[in-house]
């Protein structure tokens, strides 16, 4: 399997622009997670899905952030409008079933100017 | 929330055994202890998981005392490629809102 795929790998945008990050989980995995990593706050869980349904979005920083999972093989994390403090590396992870480990993607490095 | 405390950084030399200890005083009965490894510009990668006593796999060993308030990740005979950040996580894999990665331990392996 190709593992968790994220795109783009790098994104540079200007403040106020909409940013969409994409994730393709490992085939067959029924959990999908979005994380954000910064030097100041470390790795934070933003939201996770089970069978395409959002289960817990308590980590989403504010209404500017939204995530969707229209099907089992695709998820998006959208930031609108983006702000400089959103600059971070965003990871997507997936796993198969309860009690199993998570497999992380390579991340998207976002820079908001 | 079962947060964890780890040393910020550690230095070692190639061929040595490295032990990284993690404190988790508020660990709950249903919580497992999981360690991840992260290389620069990559996502974290699962290393090992345990509940109590000792767990060993092809990569590392995990030692957990009876009170489970701490755990020690042991890496045998490290190489330069083991230079990475190591995260200790404590939680119930069915309650992800309680998962906390923390800042991890930056292991620097020198030649």
Short mmCIF file of N, CA and C in Angstrom, two decimals, chain B:
data_model
loop_
_atom_site.label_atom_id
_atom_site.label_comp_id
_atom_site.label_asym_id
_atom_site.label_seq_id
_atom_site.Cartn_x
_atom_site.Cartn_y
_atom_site.Cartn_z
N UNK B 1 -7.05 14.29 31.97
CA UNK B 1 -6.19 14.13 30.81
C UNK B 1 -4.83 13.64 31.28
N UNK B 2 -4.46 12.44 30.82
CA UNK B 2 -3.21 11.83 31.27
C UNK B 2 -2.05 12.40 30.47
N UNK B 3 -1.54 13.56 30.90
CA UNK B 3 -0.41 14.13 30.19
C UNK B 3 0.86 13.41 30.59
N UNK B 4 1.88 13.65 29.78
CA UNK B 4 3.14 12.97 29.99
C UNK B 4 4.27 13.97 30.13
N UNK B 5 5.34 13.56 30.80
CA UNK B 5 6.53 14.37 30.96
C UNK B 5 7.73 13.56 30.51
N UNK B 6 8.48 14.14 29.58
CA UNK B 6 9.68 13.49 29.05
C UNK B 6 10.81 14.51 29.06
N UNK B 7 12.06 14.01 29.04
CA UNK B 7 13.18 14.96 28.88
C UNK B 7 13.09 15.61 27.51
N UNK B 8 13.48 16.86 27.43
CA UNK B 8 13.39 17.58 26.17
C UNK B 8 14.37 17.02 25.15
N UNK B 9 15.56 16.66 25.60
CA UNK B 9 16.56 16.14 24.67
C UNK B 9 17.51 15.18 25.38
N UNK B 10 18.14 14.34 24.55
CA UNK B 10 19.15 13.41 25.03
C UNK B 10 20.20 13.23 23.97
N UNK B 11 21.43 13.03 24.41
CA UNK B 11 22.53 12.74 23.49
C UNK B 11 23.03 11.32 23.73
N UNK B 12 23.47 10.69 22.67
CA UNK B 12 24.02 9.35 22.78
C UNK B 12 25.05 9.15 21.68
N UNK B 13 25.77 8.04 21.75
CA UNK B 13 26.74 7.70 20.72
C UNK B 13 26.32 6.40 20.06
N UNK B 14 26.75 6.25 18.85
CA UNK B 14 26.44 5.03 18.11
C UNK B 14 26.84 3.79 18.89
N UNK B 15 25.99 2.79 18.85
CA UNK B 15 26.29 1.54 19.51
C UNK B 15 25.83 1.45 20.95
N UNK B 16 25.45 2.59 21.53
CA UNK B 16 25.01 2.58 22.92
C UNK B 16 23.54 2.22 23.02
N UNK B 17 23.16 1.78 24.20
CA UNK B 17 21.75 1.59 24.50
C UNK B 17 21.19 2.89 25.05
N UNK B 18 20.03 3.27 24.57
CA UNK B 18 19.40 4.51 25.03
C UNK B 18 18.10 4.19 25.74
N UNK B 19 17.92 4.80 26.88
CA UNK B 19 16.69 4.64 27.65
C UNK B 19 16.02 6.00 27.83
N UNK B 20 14.81 6.13 27.37
CA UNK B 20 14.05 7.37 27.50
C UNK B 20 12.87 7.10 28.43
N UNK B 21 12.82 7.85 29.51
CA UNK B 21 11.77 7.64 30.50
C UNK B 21 10.67 8.68 30.37
N UNK B 22 9.48 8.24 30.57
CA UNK B 22 8.30 9.10 30.47
C UNK B 22 7.49 8.95 31.76
N UNK B 23 7.09 10.10 32.32
CA UNK B 23 6.25 10.08 33.52
C UNK B 23 4.80 10.34 33.14
N UNK B 24 3.91 9.55 33.71
CA UNK B 24 2.48 9.72 33.45
C UNK B 24 1.73 9.38 34.72
N UNK B 25 1.78 10.28 35.68
CA UNK B 25 1.23 10.03 37.01
C UNK B 25 -0.28 9.83 37.02
N UNK B 26 -0.96 10.42 36.05
CA UNK B 26 -2.43 10.35 36.06
C UNK B 26 -2.98 9.29 35.11
N UNK B 27 -2.19 8.30 34.82
CA UNK B 27 -2.63 7.26 33.89
C UNK B 27 -3.87 6.56 34.44
N UNK B 28 -4.82 6.32 33.54
CA UNK B 28 -6.07 5.68 33.93
C UNK B 28 -6.02 4.17 33.67
N UNK B 29 -6.95 3.47 34.27
CA UNK B 29 -6.97 2.02 34.18
C UNK B 29 -7.02 1.51 32.74
N UNK B 30 -7.76 2.21 31.89
CA UNK B 30 -7.93 1.76 30.51
C UNK B 30 -6.86 2.27 29.56
N UNK B 31 -5.94 3.06 30.08
CA UNK B 31 -4.94 3.68 29.21
C UNK B 31 -3.81 2.73 28.85
N UNK B 32 -3.40 2.81 27.59
CA UNK B 32 -2.21 2.13 27.12
C UNK B 32 -1.09 3.17 26.98
N UNK B 33 0.14 2.69 26.92
CA UNK B 33 1.30 3.55 26.73
C UNK B 33 1.87 3.25 25.35
N UNK B 34 1.97 4.30 24.55
CA UNK B 34 2.41 4.14 23.17
C UNK B 34 3.55 5.09 22.88
N UNK B 35 4.53 4.61 22.15
CA UNK B 35 5.66 5.45 21.75
C UNK B 35 5.69 5.58 20.24
N UNK B 36 5.92 6.83 19.80
CA UNK B 36 6.07 7.12 18.39
C UNK B 36 7.43 7.76 18.15
N UNK B 37 7.90 7.61 16.92
CA UNK B 37 9.17 8.20 16.49
C UNK B 37 8.88 9.14 15.34
N UNK B 38 9.52 10.30 15.33
CA UNK B 38 9.31 11.23 14.23
C UNK B 38 10.64 11.77 13.72
N UNK B 39 10.88 11.55 12.42
CA UNK B 39 12.05 12.12 11.75
C UNK B 39 11.66 13.48 11.18
N UNK B 40 12.64 14.34 10.95
CA UNK B 40 12.34 15.64 10.35
C UNK B 40 11.60 15.50 9.03
N UNK B 41 10.62 16.33 8.85
CA UNK B 41 9.82 16.38 7.63
C UNK B 41 9.02 15.11 7.37
N UNK B 42 8.76 14.36 8.41
CA UNK B 42 7.93 13.16 8.28
C UNK B 42 6.89 13.13 9.39
N UNK B 43 5.86 12.32 9.18
CA UNK B 43 4.88 12.13 10.23
C UNK B 43 5.38 11.14 11.27
N UNK B 44 4.79 11.15 12.46
CA UNK B 44 5.19 10.19 13.50
C UNK B 44 4.96 8.76 13.04
N UNK B 45 5.78 7.87 13.57
CA UNK B 45 5.69 6.45 13.21
C UNK B 45 5.63 5.63 14.48
N UNK B 46 4.70 4.72 14.56
CA UNK B 46 4.52 3.86 15.73
C UNK B 46 5.77 3.02 15.98
N UNK B 47 6.19 2.97 17.27
CA UNK B 47 7.32 2.11 17.64
C UNK B 47 6.85 0.92 18.44
N UNK B 48 6.15 1.19 19.55
CA UNK B 48 5.82 0.13 20.47
C UNK B 48 4.68 0.57 21.38
N UNK B 49 3.93 -0.39 21.87
CA UNK B 49 2.83 -0.11 22.78
C UNK B 49 2.77 -1.17 23.86
N UNK B 50 2.38 -0.74 25.07
CA UNK B 50 2.26 -1.71 26.16
C UNK B 50 1.26 -1.27 27.20
N UNK B 51 0.89 -2.20 28.05
CA UNK B 51 -0.03 -1.89 29.14
C UNK B 51 0.67 -2.05 30.50
N UNK B 52 1.41 -3.12 30.66
CA UNK B 52 2.17 -3.33 31.89
C UNK B 52 3.34 -4.27 31.62
N UNK B 53 4.22 -4.36 32.55
CA UNK B 53 5.45 -5.16 32.54
C UNK B 53 6.34 -4.79 31.37
N UNK B 54 6.68 -5.75 30.54
CA UNK B 54 7.66 -5.50 29.48
C UNK B 54 7.13 -5.97 28.13
N UNK B 55 7.39 -5.15 27.13
CA UNK B 55 7.03 -5.49 25.76
C UNK B 55 8.28 -5.32 24.91
N UNK B 56 8.51 -6.24 24.01
CA UNK B 56 9.68 -6.15 23.13
C UNK B 56 9.28 -6.46 21.70
N UNK B 57 9.80 -5.66 20.77
CA UNK B 57 9.64 -5.99 19.36
C UNK B 57 11.00 -5.86 18.68
N UNK B 58 11.00 -5.87 17.38
CA UNK B 58 12.26 -5.88 16.64
C UNK B 58 12.99 -4.53 16.72
N UNK B 59 12.29 -3.52 17.19
CA UNK B 59 12.87 -2.18 17.20
C UNK B 59 13.28 -1.74 18.61
N UNK B 60 12.44 -2.03 19.59
CA UNK B 60 12.66 -1.49 20.93
C UNK B 60 12.03 -2.37 21.99
N UNK B 61 12.29 -1.98 23.25
CA UNK B 61 11.63 -2.60 24.39
C UNK B 61 10.96 -1.51 25.20
N UNK B 62 9.89 -1.88 25.85
CA UNK B 62 9.15 -0.94 26.68
C UNK B 62 9.00 -1.56 28.06
N UNK B 63 9.49 -0.84 29.06
CA UNK B 63 9.42 -1.31 30.43
C UNK B 63 8.40 -0.47 31.20
N UNK B 64 7.48 -1.14 31.85
CA UNK B 64 6.42 -0.46 32.59
C UNK B 64 6.37 -1.05 34.00
N UNK B 65 6.61 -0.23 35.04
CA UNK B 65 6.57 -0.75 36.41
C UNK B 65 5.13 -1.05 36.82
N UNK B 66 5.01 -1.69 37.97
CA UNK B 66 3.69 -2.15 38.42
C UNK B 66 2.70 -0.99 38.61
N UNK B 67 3.18 0.17 39.08
CA UNK B 67 2.24 1.27 39.31
C UNK B 67 1.87 2.01 38.03
N UNK B 68 2.57 1.73 36.94
CA UNK B 68 2.30 2.30 35.60
C UNK B 68 2.39 3.82 35.56
N UNK B 69 3.00 4.42 36.53
CA UNK B 69 3.10 5.89 36.52
C UNK B 69 4.28 6.39 35.70
N UNK B 70 5.04 5.48 35.17
CA UNK B 70 6.12 5.85 34.27
C UNK B 70 6.36 4.70 33.31
N UNK B 71 7.15 4.97 32.30
CA UNK B 71 7.54 3.91 31.37
C UNK B 71 8.89 4.29 30.77
N UNK B 72 9.63 3.30 30.30
CA UNK B 72 10.94 3.54 29.72
C UNK B 72 11.05 2.85 28.38
N UNK B 73 11.34 3.64 27.38
CA UNK B 73 11.60 3.12 26.04
C UNK B 73 13.09 2.83 25.95
N UNK B 74 13.43 1.62 25.56
CA UNK B 74 14.82 1.23 25.44
C UNK B 74 15.15 0.91 23.99
N UNK B 75 16.15 1.63 23.46
CA UNK B 75 16.61 1.41 22.09
C UNK B 75 17.99 0.77 22.15
N UNK B 76 18.13 -0.46 21.72
CA UNK B 76 19.43 -1.14 21.82
C UNK B 76 20.37 -0.72 20.70
N UNK B 77 21.61 -0.44 21.04
CA UNK B 77 22.65 -0.19 20.04
C UNK B 77 22.16 0.80 18.96
N UNK B 78 21.99 2.04 19.38
CA UNK B 78 21.46 3.06 18.45
C UNK B 78 22.48 3.36 17.35
N UNK B 79 21.95 3.82 16.23
CA UNK B 79 22.78 4.26 15.12
C UNK B 79 22.40 5.71 14.81
N UNK B 80 23.16 6.32 13.90
CA UNK B 80 22.89 7.71 13.54
C UNK B 80 21.46 7.89 13.04
N UNK B 81 20.93 6.87 12.40
CA UNK B 81 19.59 6.96 11.83
C UNK B 81 18.49 6.93 12.89
N UNK B 82 18.85 6.71 14.13
CA UNK B 82 17.86 6.76 15.21
C UNK B 82 17.68 8.17 15.75
N UNK B 83 18.44 9.11 15.22
CA UNK B 83 18.26 10.51 15.61
C UNK B 83 16.87 10.96 15.18
N UNK B 84 16.06 11.33 16.16
CA UNK B 84 14.66 11.65 15.90
C UNK B 84 14.04 12.19 17.18
N UNK B 85 12.78 12.55 17.09
CA UNK B 85 12.01 12.93 18.28
C UNK B 85 11.14 11.74 18.66
N UNK B 86 11.13 11.41 19.94
CA UNK B 86 10.38 10.26 20.43
C UNK B 86 9.27 10.76 21.36
N UNK B 87 8.05 10.36 21.05
CA UNK B 87 6.89 10.80 21.80
C UNK B 87 6.31 9.65 22.62
N UNK B 88 5.99 9.97 23.84
CA UNK B 88 5.31 9.03 24.72
C UNK B 88 3.85 9.48 24.82
N UNK B 89 2.95 8.58 24.55
CA UNK B 89 1.53 8.89 24.63
C UNK B 89 0.84 7.95 25.59
N UNK B 90 -0.10 8.49 26.32
CA UNK B 90 -0.88 7.67 27.24
C UNK B 90 -2.35 7.94 26.94
N UNK B 91 -3.08 6.91 26.72
CA UNK B 91 -4.50 7.11 26.46
C UNK B 91 -5.19 5.84 26.04
N UNK B 92 -6.47 5.98 25.97
CA UNK B 92 -7.33 4.91 25.48
C UNK B 92 -7.53 5.15 24.00
N UNK B 93 -7.15 4.21 23.17
CA UNK B 93 -7.22 4.41 21.72
C UNK B 93 -8.65 4.63 21.24
N UNK B 94 -9.61 4.46 22.10
CA UNK B 94 -10.99 4.70 21.70
C UNK B 94 -11.48 6.08 22.12
N UNK B 95 -10.59 6.88 22.74
CA UNK B 95 -10.96 8.22 23.15
C UNK B 95 -9.85 9.17 22.71
N UNK B 96 -9.86 9.51 21.44
CA UNK B 96 -8.76 10.28 20.88
C UNK B 96 -8.68 11.70 21.40
N UNK B 97 -9.77 12.22 21.91
CA UNK B 97 -9.69 13.56 22.43
C UNK B 97 -8.83 13.63 23.68
N UNK B 98 -8.44 12.48 24.21
CA UNK B 98 -7.58 12.44 25.37
C UNK B 98 -6.13 12.13 25.01
N UNK B 99 -5.88 11.95 23.74
CA UNK B 99 -4.52 11.66 23.32
C UNK B 99 -3.70 12.94 23.32
N UNK B 100 -2.51 12.88 23.90
CA UNK B 100 -1.69 14.07 24.01
C UNK B 100 -0.26 13.72 23.65
N UNK B 101 0.24 14.31 22.56
CA UNK B 101 1.57 13.97 22.08
C UNK B 101 2.66 14.65 22.90
N UNK B 102 2.42 15.82 23.40
CA UNK B 102 3.47 16.53 24.13
C UNK B 102 4.58 16.99 23.21
N UNK B 103 5.68 17.38 23.80
CA UNK B 103 6.79 17.93 23.02
C UNK B 103 7.83 16.89 22.66
N UNK B 104 7.76 15.70 23.26
CA UNK B 104 8.66 14.64 22.89
C UNK B 104 10.08 14.82 23.39
N UNK B 105 10.92 13.83 23.11
CA UNK B 105 12.34 13.86 23.46
C UNK B 105 13.16 13.82 22.18
N UNK B 106 13.99 14.83 22.01
CA UNK B 106 14.85 14.89 20.83
C UNK B 106 16.11 14.08 21.13
N UNK B 107 16.26 12.95 20.47
CA UNK B 107 17.43 12.11 20.64
C UNK B 107 18.45 12.44 19.56
N UNK B 108 19.63 12.77 19.98
CA UNK B 108 20.71 13.08 19.04
C UNK B 108 21.79 12.02 19.19
N UNK B 109 21.96 11.21 18.17
CA UNK B 109 22.97 10.16 18.19
C UNK B 109 24.21 10.65 17.45
N UNK B 110 25.31 10.61 18.15
CA UNK B 110 26.57 11.10 17.58
C UNK B 110 27.46 9.94 17.15
N UNK B 111 28.32 10.19 16.15
CA UNK B 111 29.22 9.12 15.69
C UNK B 111 30.33 8.84 16.70
#
